[in-house]
Short mmCIF file of C-alpha atoms in Angstrom, two decimals:
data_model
loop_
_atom_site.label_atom_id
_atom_site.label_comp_id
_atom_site.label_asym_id
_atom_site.label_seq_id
_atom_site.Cartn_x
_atom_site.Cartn_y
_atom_site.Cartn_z
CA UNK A 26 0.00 0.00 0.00
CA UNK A 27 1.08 3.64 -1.12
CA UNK A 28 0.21 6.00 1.64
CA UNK A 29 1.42 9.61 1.79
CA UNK A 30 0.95 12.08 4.74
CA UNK A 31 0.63 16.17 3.85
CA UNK A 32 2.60 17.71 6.49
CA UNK A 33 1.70 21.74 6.38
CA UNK A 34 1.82 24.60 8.46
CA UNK A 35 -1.90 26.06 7.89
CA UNK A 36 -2.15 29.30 9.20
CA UNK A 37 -5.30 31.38 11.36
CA UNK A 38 -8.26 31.63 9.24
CA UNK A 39 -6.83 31.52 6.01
CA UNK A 40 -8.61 29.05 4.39
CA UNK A 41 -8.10 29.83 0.82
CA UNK A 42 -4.39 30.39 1.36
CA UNK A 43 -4.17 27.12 3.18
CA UNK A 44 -6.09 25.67 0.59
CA UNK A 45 -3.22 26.72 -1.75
CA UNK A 46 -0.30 25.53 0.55
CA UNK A 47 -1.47 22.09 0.34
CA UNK A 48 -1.85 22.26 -3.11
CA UNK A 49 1.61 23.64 -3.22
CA UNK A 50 3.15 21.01 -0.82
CA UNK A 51 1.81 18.12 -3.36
CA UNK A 52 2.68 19.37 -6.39
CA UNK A 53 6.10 19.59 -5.93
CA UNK A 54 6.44 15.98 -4.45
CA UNK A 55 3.96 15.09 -7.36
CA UNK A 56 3.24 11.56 -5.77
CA UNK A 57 2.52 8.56 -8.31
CA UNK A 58 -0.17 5.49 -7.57
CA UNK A 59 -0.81 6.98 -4.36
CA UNK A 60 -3.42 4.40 -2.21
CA UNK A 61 -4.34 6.80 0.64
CA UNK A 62 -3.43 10.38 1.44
CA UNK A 63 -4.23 11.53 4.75
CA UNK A 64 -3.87 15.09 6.13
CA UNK A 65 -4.45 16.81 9.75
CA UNK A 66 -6.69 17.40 11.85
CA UNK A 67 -8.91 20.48 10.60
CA UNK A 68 -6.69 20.81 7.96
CA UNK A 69 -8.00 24.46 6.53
CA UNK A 70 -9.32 25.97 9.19
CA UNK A 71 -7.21 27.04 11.67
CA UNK A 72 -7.84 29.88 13.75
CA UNK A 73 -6.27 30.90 17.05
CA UNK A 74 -6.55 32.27 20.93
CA UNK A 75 -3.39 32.03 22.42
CA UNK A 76 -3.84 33.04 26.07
CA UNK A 77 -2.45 30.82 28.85
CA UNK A 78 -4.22 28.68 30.90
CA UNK A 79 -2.58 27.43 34.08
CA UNK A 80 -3.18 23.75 35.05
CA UNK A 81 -2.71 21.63 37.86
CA UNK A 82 -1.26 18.41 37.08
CA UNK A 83 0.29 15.01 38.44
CA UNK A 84 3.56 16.83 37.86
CA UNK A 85 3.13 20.21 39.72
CA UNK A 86 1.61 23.31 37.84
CA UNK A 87 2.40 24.68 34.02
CA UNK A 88 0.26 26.35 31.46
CA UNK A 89 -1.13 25.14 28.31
CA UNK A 90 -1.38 27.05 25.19
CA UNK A 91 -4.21 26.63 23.16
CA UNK A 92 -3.96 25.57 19.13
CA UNK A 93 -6.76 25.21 16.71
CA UNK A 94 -8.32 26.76 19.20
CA UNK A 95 -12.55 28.04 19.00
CA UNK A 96 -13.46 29.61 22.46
CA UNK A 97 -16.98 29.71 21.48
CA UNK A 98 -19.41 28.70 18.78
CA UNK A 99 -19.84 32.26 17.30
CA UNK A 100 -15.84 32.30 16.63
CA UNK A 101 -15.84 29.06 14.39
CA UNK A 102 -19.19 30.05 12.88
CA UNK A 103 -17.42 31.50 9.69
CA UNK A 104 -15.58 27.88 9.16
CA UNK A 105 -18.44 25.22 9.47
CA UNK A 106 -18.54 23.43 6.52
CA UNK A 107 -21.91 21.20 5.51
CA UNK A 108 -21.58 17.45 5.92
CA UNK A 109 -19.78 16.80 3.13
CA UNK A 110 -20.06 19.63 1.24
CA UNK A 111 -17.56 22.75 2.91
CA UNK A 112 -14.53 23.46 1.00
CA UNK A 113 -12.47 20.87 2.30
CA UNK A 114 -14.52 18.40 0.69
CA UNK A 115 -14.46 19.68 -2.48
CA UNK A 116 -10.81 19.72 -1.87
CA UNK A 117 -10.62 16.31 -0.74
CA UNK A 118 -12.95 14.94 -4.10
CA UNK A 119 -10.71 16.65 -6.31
CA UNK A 120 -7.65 15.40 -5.30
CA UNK A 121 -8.87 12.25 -4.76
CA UNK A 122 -10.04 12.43 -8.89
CA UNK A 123 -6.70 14.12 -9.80
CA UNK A 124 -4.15 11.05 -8.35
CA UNK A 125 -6.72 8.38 -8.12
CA UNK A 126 -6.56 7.67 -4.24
CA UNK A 127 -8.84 7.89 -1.12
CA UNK A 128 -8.13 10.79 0.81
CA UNK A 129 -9.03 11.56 4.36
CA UNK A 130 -9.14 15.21 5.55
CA UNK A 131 -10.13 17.00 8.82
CA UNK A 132 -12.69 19.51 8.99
CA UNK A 133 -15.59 21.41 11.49
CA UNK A 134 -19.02 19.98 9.92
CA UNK A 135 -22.01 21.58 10.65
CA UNK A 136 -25.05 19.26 10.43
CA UNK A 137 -28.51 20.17 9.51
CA UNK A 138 -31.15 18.17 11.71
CA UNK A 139 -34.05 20.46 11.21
CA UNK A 140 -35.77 17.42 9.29
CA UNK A 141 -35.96 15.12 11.97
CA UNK A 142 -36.57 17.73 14.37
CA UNK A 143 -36.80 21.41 15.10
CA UNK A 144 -33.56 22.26 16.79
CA UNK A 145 -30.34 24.13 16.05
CA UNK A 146 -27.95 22.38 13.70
CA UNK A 147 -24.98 19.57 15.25
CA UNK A 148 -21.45 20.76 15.19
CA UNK A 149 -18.32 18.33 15.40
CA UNK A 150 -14.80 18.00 14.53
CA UNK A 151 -14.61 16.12 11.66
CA UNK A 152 -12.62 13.85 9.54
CA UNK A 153 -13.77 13.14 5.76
CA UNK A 154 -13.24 10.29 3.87
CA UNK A 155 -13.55 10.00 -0.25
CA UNK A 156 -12.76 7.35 -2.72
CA UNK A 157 -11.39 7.29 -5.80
CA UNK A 158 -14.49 8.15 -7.44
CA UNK A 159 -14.73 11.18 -5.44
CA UNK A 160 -17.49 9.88 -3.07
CA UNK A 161 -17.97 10.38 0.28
CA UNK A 162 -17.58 6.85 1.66
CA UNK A 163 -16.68 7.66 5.72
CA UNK A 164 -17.06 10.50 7.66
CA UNK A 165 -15.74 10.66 11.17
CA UNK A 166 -16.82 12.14 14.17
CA UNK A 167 -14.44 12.99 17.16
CA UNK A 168 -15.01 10.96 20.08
CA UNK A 169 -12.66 12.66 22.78
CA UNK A 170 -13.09 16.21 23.22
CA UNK A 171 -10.54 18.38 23.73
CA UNK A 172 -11.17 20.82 26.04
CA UNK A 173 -10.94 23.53 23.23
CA UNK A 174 -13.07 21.52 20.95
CA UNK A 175 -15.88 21.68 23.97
CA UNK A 176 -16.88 25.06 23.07
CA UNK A 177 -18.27 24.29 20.36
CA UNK A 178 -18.41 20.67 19.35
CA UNK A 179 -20.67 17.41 20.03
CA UNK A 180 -19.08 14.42 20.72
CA UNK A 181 -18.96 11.72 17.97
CA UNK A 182 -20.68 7.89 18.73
CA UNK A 183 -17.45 6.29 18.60
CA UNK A 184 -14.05 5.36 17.17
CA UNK A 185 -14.98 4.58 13.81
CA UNK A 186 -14.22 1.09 11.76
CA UNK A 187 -15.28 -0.08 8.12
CA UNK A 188 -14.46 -1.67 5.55
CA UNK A 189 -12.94 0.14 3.12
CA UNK A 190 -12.17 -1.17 -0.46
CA UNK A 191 -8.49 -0.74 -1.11
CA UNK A 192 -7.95 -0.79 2.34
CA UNK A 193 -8.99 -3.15 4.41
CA UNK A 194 -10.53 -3.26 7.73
CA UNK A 195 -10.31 0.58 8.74
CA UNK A 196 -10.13 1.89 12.98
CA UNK A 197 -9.95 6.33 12.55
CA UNK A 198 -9.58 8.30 15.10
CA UNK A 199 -8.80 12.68 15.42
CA UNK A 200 -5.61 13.56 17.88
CA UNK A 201 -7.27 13.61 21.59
CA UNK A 202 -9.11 10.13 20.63
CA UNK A 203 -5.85 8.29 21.23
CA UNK A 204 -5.82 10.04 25.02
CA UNK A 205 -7.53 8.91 28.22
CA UNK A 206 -10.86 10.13 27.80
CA UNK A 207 -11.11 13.62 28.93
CA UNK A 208 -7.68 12.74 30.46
CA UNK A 209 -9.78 11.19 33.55
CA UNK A 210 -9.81 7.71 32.61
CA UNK A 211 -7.19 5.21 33.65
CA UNK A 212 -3.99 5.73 31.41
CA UNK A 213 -4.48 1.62 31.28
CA UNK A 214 -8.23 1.97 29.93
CA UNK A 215 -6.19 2.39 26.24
CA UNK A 216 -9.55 2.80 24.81
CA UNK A 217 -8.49 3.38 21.08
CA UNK A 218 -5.88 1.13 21.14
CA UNK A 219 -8.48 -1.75 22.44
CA UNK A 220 -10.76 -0.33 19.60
CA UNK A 221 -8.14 -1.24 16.88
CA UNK A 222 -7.89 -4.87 18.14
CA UNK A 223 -11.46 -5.61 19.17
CA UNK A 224 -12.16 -4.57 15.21
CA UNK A 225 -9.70 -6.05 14.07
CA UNK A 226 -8.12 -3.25 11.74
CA UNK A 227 -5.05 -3.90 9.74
CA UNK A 228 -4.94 -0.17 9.02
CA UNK A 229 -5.03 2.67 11.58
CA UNK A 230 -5.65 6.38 10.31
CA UNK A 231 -5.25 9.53 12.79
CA UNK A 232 -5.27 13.06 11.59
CA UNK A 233 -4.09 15.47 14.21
CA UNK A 234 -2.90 19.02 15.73
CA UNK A 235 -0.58 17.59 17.96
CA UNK A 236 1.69 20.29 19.85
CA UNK A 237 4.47 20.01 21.59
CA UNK A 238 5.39 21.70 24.67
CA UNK A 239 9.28 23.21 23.67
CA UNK A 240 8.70 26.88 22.58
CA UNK A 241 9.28 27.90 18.98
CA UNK A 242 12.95 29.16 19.05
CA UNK A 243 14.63 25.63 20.24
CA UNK A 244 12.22 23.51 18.12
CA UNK A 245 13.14 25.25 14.44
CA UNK A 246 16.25 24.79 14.92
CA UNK A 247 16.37 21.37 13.78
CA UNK A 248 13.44 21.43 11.04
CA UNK A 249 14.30 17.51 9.60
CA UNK A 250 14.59 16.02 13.21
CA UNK A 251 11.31 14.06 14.29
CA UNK A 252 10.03 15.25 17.66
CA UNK A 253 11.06 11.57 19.41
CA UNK A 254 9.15 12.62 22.95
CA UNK A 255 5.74 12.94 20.87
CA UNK A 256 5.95 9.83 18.89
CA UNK A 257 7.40 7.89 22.23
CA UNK A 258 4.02 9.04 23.80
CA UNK A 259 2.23 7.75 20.62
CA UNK A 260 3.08 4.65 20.58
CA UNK A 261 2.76 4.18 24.46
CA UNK A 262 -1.09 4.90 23.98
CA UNK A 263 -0.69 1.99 21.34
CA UNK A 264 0.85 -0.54 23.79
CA UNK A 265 -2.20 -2.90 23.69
CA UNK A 266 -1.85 -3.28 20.08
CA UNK A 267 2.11 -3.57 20.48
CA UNK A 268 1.90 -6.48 23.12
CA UNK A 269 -1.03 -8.55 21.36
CA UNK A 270 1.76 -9.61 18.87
CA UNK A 271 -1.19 -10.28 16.46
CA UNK A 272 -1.10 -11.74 13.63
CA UNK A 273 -0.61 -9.66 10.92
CA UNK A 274 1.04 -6.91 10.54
CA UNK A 275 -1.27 -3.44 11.36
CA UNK A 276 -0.59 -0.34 9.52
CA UNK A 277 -0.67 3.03 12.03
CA UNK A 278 -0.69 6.96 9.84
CA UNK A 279 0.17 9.39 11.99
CA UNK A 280 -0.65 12.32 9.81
CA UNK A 281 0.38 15.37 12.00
CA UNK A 282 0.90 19.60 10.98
CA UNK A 283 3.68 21.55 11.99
CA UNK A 284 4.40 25.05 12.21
CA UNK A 285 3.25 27.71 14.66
CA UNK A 286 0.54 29.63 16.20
CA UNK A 287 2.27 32.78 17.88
CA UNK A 288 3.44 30.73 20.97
CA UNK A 289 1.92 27.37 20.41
CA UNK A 290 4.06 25.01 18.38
CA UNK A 291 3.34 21.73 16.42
CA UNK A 292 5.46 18.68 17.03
CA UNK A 293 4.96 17.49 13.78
CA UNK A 294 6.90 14.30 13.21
CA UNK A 295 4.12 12.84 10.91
CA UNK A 296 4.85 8.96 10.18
CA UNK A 297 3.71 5.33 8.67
CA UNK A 298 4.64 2.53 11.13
CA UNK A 299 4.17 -1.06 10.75
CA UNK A 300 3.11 -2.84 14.44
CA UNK A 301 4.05 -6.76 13.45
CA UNK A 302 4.61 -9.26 16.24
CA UNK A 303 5.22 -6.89 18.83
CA UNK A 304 7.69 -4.97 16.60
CA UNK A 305 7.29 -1.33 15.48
CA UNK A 306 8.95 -0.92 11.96
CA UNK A 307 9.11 2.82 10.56
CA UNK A 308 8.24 3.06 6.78
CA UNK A 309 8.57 7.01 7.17
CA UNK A 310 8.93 9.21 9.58
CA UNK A 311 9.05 13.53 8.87
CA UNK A 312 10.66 15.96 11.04
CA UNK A 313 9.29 18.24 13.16
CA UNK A 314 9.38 21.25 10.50
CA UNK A 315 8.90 19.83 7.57
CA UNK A 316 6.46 21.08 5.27
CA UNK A 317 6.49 18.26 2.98
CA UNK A 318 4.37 15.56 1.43
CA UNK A 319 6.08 11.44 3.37
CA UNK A 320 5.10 8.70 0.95
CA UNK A 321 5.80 5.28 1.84
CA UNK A 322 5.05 2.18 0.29
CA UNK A 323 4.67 -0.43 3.05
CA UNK A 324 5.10 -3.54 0.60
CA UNK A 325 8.79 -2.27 0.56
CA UNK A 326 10.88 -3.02 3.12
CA UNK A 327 10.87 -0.43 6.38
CA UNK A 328 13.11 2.35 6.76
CA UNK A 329 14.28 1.52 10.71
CA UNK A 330 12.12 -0.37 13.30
CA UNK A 331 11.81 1.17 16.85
CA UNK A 332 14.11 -0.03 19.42
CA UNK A 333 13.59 2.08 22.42
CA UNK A 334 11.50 4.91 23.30
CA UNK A 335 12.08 8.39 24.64
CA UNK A 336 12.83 9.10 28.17
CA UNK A 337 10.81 12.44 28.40
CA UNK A 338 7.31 10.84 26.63
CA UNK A 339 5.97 11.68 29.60
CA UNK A 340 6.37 15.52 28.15
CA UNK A 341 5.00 14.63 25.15
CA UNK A 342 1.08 14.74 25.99
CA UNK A 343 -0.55 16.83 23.08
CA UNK A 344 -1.59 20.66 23.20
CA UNK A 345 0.72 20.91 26.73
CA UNK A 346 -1.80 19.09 28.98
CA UNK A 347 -0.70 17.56 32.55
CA UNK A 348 0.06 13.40 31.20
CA UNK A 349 -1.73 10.59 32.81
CA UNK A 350 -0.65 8.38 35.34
CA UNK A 351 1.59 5.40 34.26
CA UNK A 352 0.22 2.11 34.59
CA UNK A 353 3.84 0.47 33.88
CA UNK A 354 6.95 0.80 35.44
CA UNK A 355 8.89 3.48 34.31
CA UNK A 356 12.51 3.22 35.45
CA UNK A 357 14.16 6.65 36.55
CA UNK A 358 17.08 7.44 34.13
CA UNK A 359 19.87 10.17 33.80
CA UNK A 360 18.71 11.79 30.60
CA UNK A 361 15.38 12.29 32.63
CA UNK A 362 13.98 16.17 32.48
CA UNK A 363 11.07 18.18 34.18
CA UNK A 364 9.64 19.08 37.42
CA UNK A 365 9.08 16.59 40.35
CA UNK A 366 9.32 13.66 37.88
CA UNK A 367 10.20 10.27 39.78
CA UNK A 368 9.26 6.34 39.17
CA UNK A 369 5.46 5.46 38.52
CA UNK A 370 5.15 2.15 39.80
CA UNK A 371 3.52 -0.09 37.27
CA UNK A 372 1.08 -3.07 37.83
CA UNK A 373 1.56 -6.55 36.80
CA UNK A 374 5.08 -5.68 34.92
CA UNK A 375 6.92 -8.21 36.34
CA UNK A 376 4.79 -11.05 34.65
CA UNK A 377 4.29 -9.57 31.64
CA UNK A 378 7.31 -11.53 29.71
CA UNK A 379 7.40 -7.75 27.57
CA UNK A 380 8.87 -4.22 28.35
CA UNK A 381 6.02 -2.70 29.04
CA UNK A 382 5.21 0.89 27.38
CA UNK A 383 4.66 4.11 29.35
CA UNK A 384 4.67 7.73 29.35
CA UNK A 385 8.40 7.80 30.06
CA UNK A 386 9.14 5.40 27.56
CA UNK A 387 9.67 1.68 26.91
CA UNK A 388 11.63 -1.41 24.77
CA UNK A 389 9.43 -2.80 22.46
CA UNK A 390 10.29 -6.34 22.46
CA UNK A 391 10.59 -9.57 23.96
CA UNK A 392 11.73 -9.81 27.39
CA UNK A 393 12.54 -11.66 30.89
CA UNK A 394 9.86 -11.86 33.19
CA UNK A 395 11.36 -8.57 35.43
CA UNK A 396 13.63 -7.05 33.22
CA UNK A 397 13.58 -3.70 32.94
CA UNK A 398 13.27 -1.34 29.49
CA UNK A 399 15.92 0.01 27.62
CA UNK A 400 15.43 3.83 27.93
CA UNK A 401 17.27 6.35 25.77
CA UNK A 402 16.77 9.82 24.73
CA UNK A 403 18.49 9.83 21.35
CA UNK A 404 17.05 9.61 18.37
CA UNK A 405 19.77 7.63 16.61
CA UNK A 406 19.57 4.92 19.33
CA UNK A 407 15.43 5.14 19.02
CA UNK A 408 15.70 4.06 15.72
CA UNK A 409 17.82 1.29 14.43
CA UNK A 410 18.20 1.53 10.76
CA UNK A 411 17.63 -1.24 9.11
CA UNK A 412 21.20 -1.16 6.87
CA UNK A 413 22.51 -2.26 10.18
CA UNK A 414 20.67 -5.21 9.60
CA UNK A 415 21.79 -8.34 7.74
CA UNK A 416 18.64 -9.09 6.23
CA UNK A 417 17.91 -6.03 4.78
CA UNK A 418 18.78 -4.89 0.84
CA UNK A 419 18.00 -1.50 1.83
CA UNK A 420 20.63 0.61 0.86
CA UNK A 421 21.67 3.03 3.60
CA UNK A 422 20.17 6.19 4.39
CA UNK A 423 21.21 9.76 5.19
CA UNK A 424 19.99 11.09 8.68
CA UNK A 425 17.84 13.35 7.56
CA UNK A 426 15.40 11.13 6.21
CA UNK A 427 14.93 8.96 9.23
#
């Protein structure tokens, strides 16, 4: 399967501009026999209140900043698009036409009930789905709220799953859906990653606005690195797919934007992993600046397979909100950062036989009953390329593309 991720920085309520960057952004990677093209979370319709809000948290008190951010309904009233039938997708039909591919697209869908009853219309945070064809053949409600998406949208009915032709048995979710619900639930309840095995999906899709908490001026510095705390803290909200070891291997799009929002700042790091056997494999991976369209083709061989995660995931919870508790152990380490920060204990770790994933970071891989993970803050020991590899024909690549 061909699968490319749009990676663009979208800025505050310029939609037709936006429009136009994404346009931009695939032209000049002019993809060929693209399957599936994914893009973030409300991909045209950003729009902005940056003023802080202090939070108390497991880990002492910080402020979040607040991205794609409607305070009330009256502010995002200019950007509802119809069911279906806003500008983003149009935009998503006519791409899909021009390179013959589905293509999945975030928007805020306003939806007329007045027929069934006399009320104002529905409002959600959307994600749009369209075949080759140009038909509308999924469209995605967010199930998790953010707390910025509360002033002004319903929640969805669920984590969705279909069948998609092309694509197999399909689990979607939108950023905050792969988070404790309303961050209250147990960080163990892992209620999307549960949804992707009870259904059975061999291909995960998430669009998201995922920010990261460094400020702008030390994370543009190194445009073409991958934020490694963020994608440490996605995969640890995946660990019940990573320790079924089911068969099969399960596709997971992280299709992230980047960019900033005068002091918020996207992590970016927008990737295709394969989840096999308890192995992560990396078919492409984007840094955290990158304004650029990843294609990978996951019939190739991967690009590097996770070894270790992060030490700091525990940072790495999206739009700067306090993280969850653990429920693994999460060994203390020297690279270890951040206010009042110590061991979580974990439950039932011991007996696992795996290196259980947390907040702070985990081995993904077989293990002694006991052991304890491999932690490690660098991203050239968090992925292993696979030219170091006997097995692999792969012919090496430069740093900047891992």
């Amino acid at each position: 399967m061909r699968i490319g991720c749009l990676q663009f920085a979208p800025q505050v309520g310029d939609v037709d501009n936006n429009l136009n960057r994404a346009d931009s952004v695939l032209s000049r990677a002019n993809p060929q026999d693209l399957d599936l093209l994914v893009l973030p979370e409300l991909a045209f319709t950003e729009m902005l209140s940056v003023e802080p809000v202090m939070v108390f948290g497991m880990f002492g008190v910080h402020y979040r900043r607040k991205g794609y951010n409607f305070r009330s309904l009256q502010h995002i009233s200019p950007f509802l698009e119809p069911t279906a039938a806003g500008v983003t997708s149009l935009w998503a039909r006519t791409t899909a036409l021009k390179h013959s591919c589905i293509v999945a697209a975030g928007y805020p869908e306003k939806v007329d009930v007045s027929r069934r009853w006399p009320a104002n219309p529905e409002y959600y945070n959307s994600l749009i789905v369209v075949n080759t064809d140009g038909e509308t053949i999924a469209n995605y409600r967010k199930s998790f709220l953010y707390y910025t998406d509360e002033t002004w949208a319903l929640e969805g009915t669920g984590f969705y799953s279909g069948t998609i032709e092309g694509l197999g048995e399909v689990a979607m979710g939108i950023c905050m859906d792969l988070n404790p619900y309303k961050f209250e639930a147990p960080w163990n309840a892992w209620e999307f990653g549960y949804h992707v095995l009870r259904v059975e999906a061999n291909l995960v899709i998430l669009s998201m606005a995922w920010l990261t908490r460094e400020d702008a001026g030390s994370f543009s510095r190194a445009p073409k690195e991958p934020d490694m705390e963020t994608m440490s803290y996605w995969l640890a909200r995946l660990e019940p797919v990573i320790r079924a070891e089911a068969e099969g291997e399960i596709i997971v799009v992280f299709a992230n934007r980047c960019g900033t929002e005068g002091q918020v700042v996207y992590a970016g790091t927008s990737a295709v992993i394969g989840i096999d056997a308890g192995e992560v494999k990396v078919y492409g991976l984007l840094g955290r600046g990158e304004k650029k369209l990843l294609v990978v083709d996951t019939d190739e061989e991967p690009r590097a397979k996770i070894v270790s995660l992060s030490s700091s995931a525990a940072a790495a919870v999206p739009e700067n909100t306090a993280p969850p508790p653990a429920a693994a152990a999460a060994p203390s380490s020297p690279d270890w950062s951040g206010p009042n920060r110590g061991d979580v204990p974990g439950e039932g770790a011991a007996d696992a036989g795996f290196s259980p994933v947390s907040p702070s970071g985990a081995r993904f891989s077989s293990a002694p009953p006991g052991s304890k993970p491999t932690i490690t803050s660098r991203r050239q020991d968090f992925l292993e390329p696979l030219r170091q590899r006997p097995d692999s024909a792969r012919s090496p690549l430069p740093d900047s593309e891992m």
